[in-house]
Coordinates of C-alpha atoms in Angstrom, one line a residue:
P1 CA 173.2 -15.2 -129.4
V2 CA 172.3 -18.7 -128.7
Y3 CA 174.7 -21.9 -128.4
P4 CA 173.8 -24.9 -128.2
G5 CA 175.3 -27.6 -126.6
L6 CA 178.4 -25.0 -125.1
A7 CA 179.6 -26.0 -121.7
L8 CA 181.3 -22.9 -119.4
P9 CA 182.2 -23.2 -115.7
N10 CA 179.6 -21.6 -113.2
A11 CA 180.9 -19.0 -112.5
S12 CA 180.8 -18.4 -116.4
R13 CA 177.6 -19.2 -116.9
A14 CA 175.7 -17.2 -113.9
A15 CA 177.8 -13.8 -115.6
I16 CA 175.9 -15.0 -119.4
D17 CA 173.1 -17.1 -117.5
T18 CA 171.1 -15.1 -120.6
V19 CA 172.8 -16.7 -123.8
V20 CA 173.4 -20.6 -122.7
A21 CA 170.4 -23.0 -123.7
P22 CA 170.1 -26.5 -121.2
H23 CA 172.4 -29.1 -121.4
A24 CA 170.6 -31.5 -124.1
D25 CA 171.2 -34.1 -121.6
I26 CA 169.3 -35.3 -118.6
G27 CA 171.6 -35.0 -115.9
A28 CA 169.6 -35.4 -112.6
F29 CA 166.1 -36.2 -110.4
V30 CA 165.9 -33.6 -107.8
F31 CA 163.3 -34.8 -105.1
S32 CA 162.0 -32.6 -102.6
G33 CA 158.8 -32.7 -100.0
L34 CA 159.5 -35.9 -98.7
P35 CA 161.5 -36.3 -94.8
G36 CA 163.7 -38.6 -93.2
T37 CA 161.0 -39.8 -91.3
T38 CA 156.8 -40.0 -91.4
T39 CA 154.3 -42.2 -89.9
A40 CA 152.6 -44.9 -92.1
G41 CA 149.7 -42.9 -93.5
T42 CA 151.0 -39.6 -93.7
T43 CA 150.7 -37.8 -97.2
H44 CA 152.7 -36.0 -98.5
S45 CA 153.0 -33.3 -101.7
V46 CA 156.4 -34.9 -103.5
S47 CA 158.0 -33.2 -106.0
V48 CA 161.0 -33.7 -108.6
A49 CA 163.1 -31.0 -111.0
V50 CA 164.5 -32.3 -113.3
E51 CA 168.3 -31.0 -114.6
D52 CA 171.1 -31.1 -117.1
T53 CA 174.0 -32.9 -116.8
Y54 CA 175.7 -29.0 -115.0
G55 CA 173.0 -28.5 -113.1
N56 CA 170.7 -26.0 -115.3
A57 CA 166.5 -26.4 -115.2
H58 CA 165.7 -29.3 -118.0
P59 CA 162.0 -28.4 -119.6
Y60 CA 162.1 -32.5 -119.9
S61 CA 158.3 -33.4 -121.0
G62 CA 156.7 -36.8 -120.7
S63 CA 156.4 -39.5 -118.1
L64 CA 158.3 -41.8 -115.7
P65 CA 157.7 -44.9 -113.9
L66 CA 157.3 -44.0 -110.2
T67 CA 159.7 -47.0 -108.2
G68 CA 159.5 -48.3 -104.6
V69 CA 155.6 -47.5 -104.1
E70 CA 153.0 -50.1 -103.3
V71 CA 149.4 -50.2 -105.1
G72 CA 147.7 -47.6 -103.1
E73 CA 150.6 -45.3 -101.8
G74 CA 151.4 -42.5 -104.6
P75 CA 150.9 -42.9 -109.1
A76 CA 152.9 -45.5 -110.4
Q77 CA 154.1 -42.9 -113.5
V78 CA 155.7 -39.5 -112.4
V79 CA 153.9 -36.8 -115.4
F80 CA 157.2 -34.1 -115.8
A81 CA 155.5 -30.8 -117.8
G82 CA 158.2 -28.4 -117.9
G83 CA 161.2 -30.3 -116.1
A84 CA 158.6 -30.5 -112.6
A85 CA 156.4 -32.6 -111.7
T86 CA 154.7 -33.0 -108.4
F87 CA 152.7 -35.6 -106.8
D88 CA 150.8 -36.8 -103.6
V89 CA 152.2 -39.9 -101.9
T90 CA 150.9 -41.8 -99.0
L91 CA 153.5 -44.3 -97.7
K92 CA 151.4 -47.1 -95.0
T93 CA 154.3 -49.6 -94.8
A94 CA 156.8 -49.2 -91.9
G95 CA 160.3 -49.9 -93.1
A96 CA 163.2 -48.1 -95.2
R97 CA 161.1 -46.6 -97.9
T98 CA 162.9 -45.3 -101.0
L99 CA 161.3 -43.8 -103.8
Q100 CA 162.9 -44.0 -107.6
V101 CA 162.5 -42.2 -110.5
Q102 CA 165.3 -43.0 -113.6
S103 CA 165.7 -42.1 -117.4
G104 CA 168.8 -44.3 -118.9
A105 CA 171.1 -44.6 -116.6
V106 CA 170.5 -41.2 -114.7
I107 CA 168.3 -42.2 -111.7
G108 CA 167.0 -39.9 -108.8
E109 CA 165.7 -40.7 -105.0
A110 CA 164.5 -39.6 -102.1
S111 CA 164.9 -42.3 -99.5
T112 CA 162.5 -42.2 -95.8
T113 CA 161.6 -44.5 -92.4
V114 CA 158.3 -45.2 -92.5
S115 CA 156.7 -45.9 -88.5
A116 CA 154.0 -47.9 -88.0
A117 CA 151.2 -45.8 -86.7
A118 CA 148.5 -45.4 -84.0
A119 CA 147.3 -48.8 -83.3
A120 CA 144.2 -50.0 -85.0
S121 CA 144.0 -53.9 -84.3
L122 CA 145.2 -57.0 -82.1
A123 CA 146.1 -59.9 -83.3
I124 CA 146.1 -63.0 -80.9
V125 CA 147.9 -66.3 -82.3
L126 CA 148.1 -69.6 -80.5
A127 CA 151.7 -71.9 -80.4
D128 CA 149.5 -74.7 -80.8
T129 CA 145.8 -75.9 -82.7
T130 CA 145.7 -79.4 -80.3
R131 CA 146.5 -79.8 -76.9
P132 CA 145.3 -82.4 -74.4
A133 CA 142.6 -81.0 -71.6
G134 CA 145.0 -79.6 -69.1
A135 CA 147.7 -79.0 -70.4
A136 CA 149.7 -75.2 -71.3
T137 CA 150.0 -74.1 -73.7
S138 CA 151.2 -69.8 -75.0
A139 CA 149.0 -67.1 -77.0
T140 CA 151.7 -64.4 -78.9
V141 CA 149.4 -61.2 -78.8
T142 CA 150.3 -58.5 -81.7
A143 CA 149.3 -54.7 -81.6
R144 CA 148.7 -54.0 -85.7
D145 CA 148.2 -50.1 -87.4
A146 CA 145.5 -50.0 -90.2
Y147 CA 148.0 -50.3 -93.1
G148 CA 149.1 -53.8 -91.0
N149 CA 151.8 -52.6 -89.5
V150 CA 153.3 -54.1 -85.7
A151 CA 152.4 -51.1 -83.5
T152 CA 156.0 -50.8 -82.0
G153 CA 154.2 -47.3 -80.3
F154 CA 151.6 -49.6 -78.3
V155 CA 151.8 -49.0 -74.7
G156 CA 147.8 -49.9 -74.2
A157 CA 145.8 -52.3 -71.5
V158 CA 144.6 -56.0 -72.4
T159 CA 142.3 -58.6 -70.8
F160 CA 141.7 -62.0 -71.7
D161 CA 138.6 -64.3 -71.5
S162 CA 137.6 -67.9 -73.1
D163 CA 134.4 -69.7 -73.5
D164 CA 135.8 -72.6 -71.8
G165 CA 134.6 -72.2 -68.4
A166 CA 136.8 -73.9 -66.6
A167 CA 139.9 -72.7 -68.3
T168 CA 143.0 -70.1 -67.3
V169 CA 144.0 -67.9 -69.0
P170 CA 146.8 -65.0 -68.2
A171 CA 146.3 -61.7 -66.2
G172 CA 145.7 -58.5 -67.5
Y173 CA 149.0 -57.1 -68.9
T174 CA 149.5 -53.2 -69.6
F175 CA 152.0 -53.2 -72.8
T176 CA 155.1 -51.3 -73.4
L177 CA 157.3 -50.1 -75.3
A178 CA 160.2 -52.4 -74.4
D179 CA 157.1 -55.0 -75.8
A180 CA 157.5 -52.7 -79.5
G181 CA 153.7 -53.8 -80.2
V182 CA 154.3 -58.1 -79.3
R183 CA 154.5 -60.2 -76.7
Q184 CA 154.4 -63.8 -75.7
F185 CA 151.7 -65.4 -72.6
G186 CA 152.1 -68.6 -71.1
G187 CA 150.0 -69.7 -68.8
V188 CA 147.4 -70.4 -71.4
V189 CA 144.8 -73.9 -70.0
F190 CA 141.7 -75.2 -71.5
R191 CA 140.3 -78.4 -69.8
T192 CA 137.3 -79.2 -71.8
V193 CA 137.2 -80.7 -75.1
G194 CA 136.5 -79.9 -78.6
T195 CA 137.0 -76.1 -80.0
Q196 CA 137.7 -74.0 -77.7
S197 CA 139.1 -69.9 -77.3
I198 CA 141.3 -67.1 -76.4
E199 CA 139.7 -62.9 -77.0
V200 CA 142.1 -60.6 -76.1
V201 CA 140.3 -56.8 -75.7
S202 CA 142.1 -53.5 -75.6
G203 CA 139.3 -51.1 -75.5
A204 CA 137.1 -51.4 -79.0
M205 CA 139.8 -53.8 -80.5
S206 CA 139.4 -57.4 -80.0
A207 CA 140.5 -60.7 -81.2
S208 CA 140.4 -64.7 -80.3
D209 CA 141.8 -67.6 -82.1
D210 CA 141.1 -71.3 -80.8
L211 CA 142.3 -74.9 -80.7
E212 CA 141.2 -78.9 -80.6
V213 CA 141.3 -79.4 -77.4
T214 CA 141.3 -83.7 -76.6
P215 CA 141.4 -85.2 -73.6
G216 CA 143.5 -85.1 -70.6
A217 CA 145.8 -88.0 -70.2
D218 CA 144.9 -88.7 -67.0
V219 CA 141.8 -91.6 -66.2
V220 CA 139.1 -91.8 -64.0
L221 CA 135.9 -94.0 -63.7
V222 CA 132.5 -92.6 -62.9
L223 CA 130.0 -94.6 -61.5
T224 CA 126.7 -93.3 -63.6
Q225 CA 124.2 -95.6 -63.3
A226 CA 123.6 -98.0 -60.0
P227 CA 119.6 -98.4 -58.3
G228 CA 119.4 -95.9 -55.2
A229 CA 118.2 -99.6 -53.4
A230 CA 118.9 -102.8 -54.0
T231 CA 116.7 -105.8 -52.8
A232 CA 118.8 -109.5 -51.8
G233 CA 119.3 -111.9 -54.8
T234 CA 117.1 -109.0 -57.1
P235 CA 119.6 -108.5 -60.0
F236 CA 120.6 -105.1 -61.3
A237 CA 122.2 -103.3 -63.8
L238 CA 125.6 -100.8 -63.1
T239 CA 126.7 -98.5 -65.9
F240 CA 130.5 -96.4 -65.6
V241 CA 132.0 -94.6 -68.2
A242 CA 136.0 -93.2 -68.1
Q243 CA 136.8 -89.7 -68.3
D244 CA 139.4 -87.4 -68.0
T245 CA 140.8 -85.4 -64.1
F246 CA 138.4 -82.4 -65.4
G247 CA 135.3 -84.3 -66.5
N248 CA 136.1 -85.6 -70.3
P249 CA 134.7 -87.9 -72.0
K250 CA 137.6 -90.5 -73.0
L251 CA 136.0 -92.2 -75.8
D252 CA 139.0 -94.2 -76.8
Y253 CA 140.5 -95.5 -73.5
R254 CA 140.9 -99.4 -73.6
G255 CA 141.4 -100.5 -70.0
T256 CA 140.2 -103.5 -68.3
V257 CA 138.2 -103.5 -64.6
G258 CA 137.6 -106.1 -62.6
F259 CA 135.0 -105.7 -59.4
V260 CA 135.0 -106.0 -55.7
S261 CA 132.8 -105.6 -52.8
N262 CA 132.4 -106.2 -48.7
D263 CA 129.7 -108.1 -49.3
P264 CA 131.6 -111.6 -49.6
N265 CA 128.1 -113.4 -51.0
A266 CA 127.7 -110.7 -53.8
T267 CA 127.2 -112.2 -57.5
L268 CA 129.8 -109.6 -59.5
P269 CA 130.4 -109.3 -63.4
A270 CA 133.5 -111.3 -64.3
D271 CA 136.5 -108.1 -65.6
V272 CA 135.5 -106.6 -68.4
T273 CA 137.9 -104.6 -71.3
F274 CA 135.7 -101.6 -72.6
E275 CA 136.6 -101.8 -76.7
A276 CA 136.6 -99.0 -79.4
A277 CA 131.8 -99.7 -80.1
D278 CA 132.1 -98.8 -76.4
N279 CA 132.9 -95.1 -76.7
G280 CA 134.1 -95.0 -73.2
S281 CA 131.1 -95.8 -71.2
K282 CA 130.0 -99.4 -70.7
T283 CA 127.0 -101.0 -68.2
V284 CA 127.5 -104.1 -66.2
T285 CA 124.4 -106.4 -65.5
G286 CA 123.5 -109.1 -63.8
V287 CA 124.7 -108.3 -60.6
V288 CA 123.0 -109.5 -57.6
L289 CA 123.5 -108.8 -53.5
T290 CA 122.2 -111.0 -50.5
K291 CA 123.7 -108.8 -47.1
V292 CA 121.1 -106.6 -45.8
G293 CA 122.9 -102.7 -45.1
T294 CA 125.3 -101.3 -47.3
A295 CA 127.3 -102.1 -49.8
T296 CA 129.8 -101.0 -51.9
I297 CA 131.0 -101.6 -55.1
D298 CA 134.4 -101.0 -56.7
I299 CA 135.3 -100.9 -60.1
T300 CA 138.8 -100.6 -61.0
D301 CA 140.7 -100.7 -63.6
I302 CA 143.6 -103.3 -63.0
A303 CA 146.1 -101.3 -64.7
L304 CA 145.3 -98.3 -62.5
P305 CA 144.4 -98.9 -59.3
A306 CA 144.1 -95.2 -58.6
A307 CA 141.2 -95.1 -61.1
T308 CA 138.2 -96.5 -59.0
T309 CA 134.9 -96.2 -58.9
R310 CA 133.0 -97.2 -56.3
A311 CA 128.6 -98.2 -55.9
T312 CA 127.1 -97.4 -52.3
I313 CA 123.7 -99.2 -52.0
P314 CA 122.0 -99.6 -49.8
V315 CA 120.1 -103.7 -49.6
G316 CA 116.8 -104.6 -48.3
P317 CA 116.0 -108.2 -47.3
G318 CA 114.5 -110.6 -50.6
G319 CA 110.9 -112.3 -49.9
A320 CA 110.3 -114.6 -47.4
A321 CA 111.4 -118.4 -47.6
S322 CA 112.1 -119.3 -44.5
L323 CA 110.4 -119.3 -41.4
T324 CA 111.6 -120.3 -37.6
V325 CA 109.7 -120.7 -34.3
V326 CA 111.0 -120.5 -31.3
L327 CA 109.7 -120.2 -27.5
G328 CA 109.9 -119.3 -25.2
H329 CA 110.7 -122.1 -22.6
D330 CA 111.8 -125.6 -23.5
E331 CA 109.4 -126.9 -20.1
R332 CA 106.6 -126.0 -19.4
S333 CA 103.4 -127.6 -16.7
G334 CA 100.0 -128.1 -16.8
D335 CA 97.9 -125.2 -18.5
D336 CA 101.1 -122.2 -17.8
P337 CA 101.4 -120.1 -20.7
T338 CA 104.2 -119.4 -23.2
T339 CA 105.8 -117.3 -25.7
V340 CA 106.7 -118.2 -29.6
T341 CA 108.9 -116.0 -31.8
V342 CA 108.2 -116.6 -35.4
T343 CA 110.7 -115.8 -37.3
A344 CA 110.9 -115.1 -41.8
R345 CA 113.9 -115.0 -43.1
D346 CA 115.0 -114.7 -47.2
A347 CA 117.1 -116.6 -48.9
Y348 CA 120.1 -115.6 -47.5
G349 CA 119.4 -115.8 -43.9
N350 CA 118.5 -111.6 -43.2
I351 CA 115.2 -111.2 -41.1

């Protein structure tokens, strides 16, 4: 005969197993098939057995929620038939993970530690989103597996490049296990204004990040237009621009500049101040040189004397404005010949 609900000690139960029915209450869910450690992306066949409160197999059939799995890692429900269920799980997120089934107050679980898979991609992140030309920043490189975990076992070699031809990028580097898949690299310097990027490459893997480069702090005045030669007394124009030390235009320059020449009689512009509408470029007109030879004109920021540019211009004589006649001798007698020297000079006394 069978006695439903009869409770016997384990030793007695072993002897009369055929006459003891499973306890009506579920006492435990026993997992098997999930190792204590695994690698992200590895598929395991997991089994769960239902036991009653005395450790006997329980014939439970039905579905219970499976917690501890993310979307795409395993079933949302565990389907039991005759007290057992088997399903596949592919855990993808690294770290300590626990699978769990619960019915009422009875909880069954299995735990494992998931480590990252091999590196499948790189990421690089600059420490700044904007930086003046010539100012250093840093970049952090992270190796990740196919599931987005940091690939702590990455030991590949990386190299760096930039679309800024004047940039300084880190030297090549081989990751070690001590890096745990992440390393910060300093000494990244962009020098060209605009959106500039840095790229990291390791084999078929690559990544990039960019920032906005603004003009550097220093000011340099650069002459961009001047005559190749000038004629004494003939006006001409000069154009000069404000740049940083790397040749980037400083559109917001608001300095005041003055003019000095080695020609003491030159006509030079009055001091001029850059305004917003100038966009860092200024043209002055009415410049007049008067002395034949090589003339220089220095254009200098009054507040920053080191910011100076120089125009060097050969000067030729202007049109004749006067003649002088000189006899070869002060006194002559009779019909003796003499010499006459005639000199033409421009309005500034240049021959």
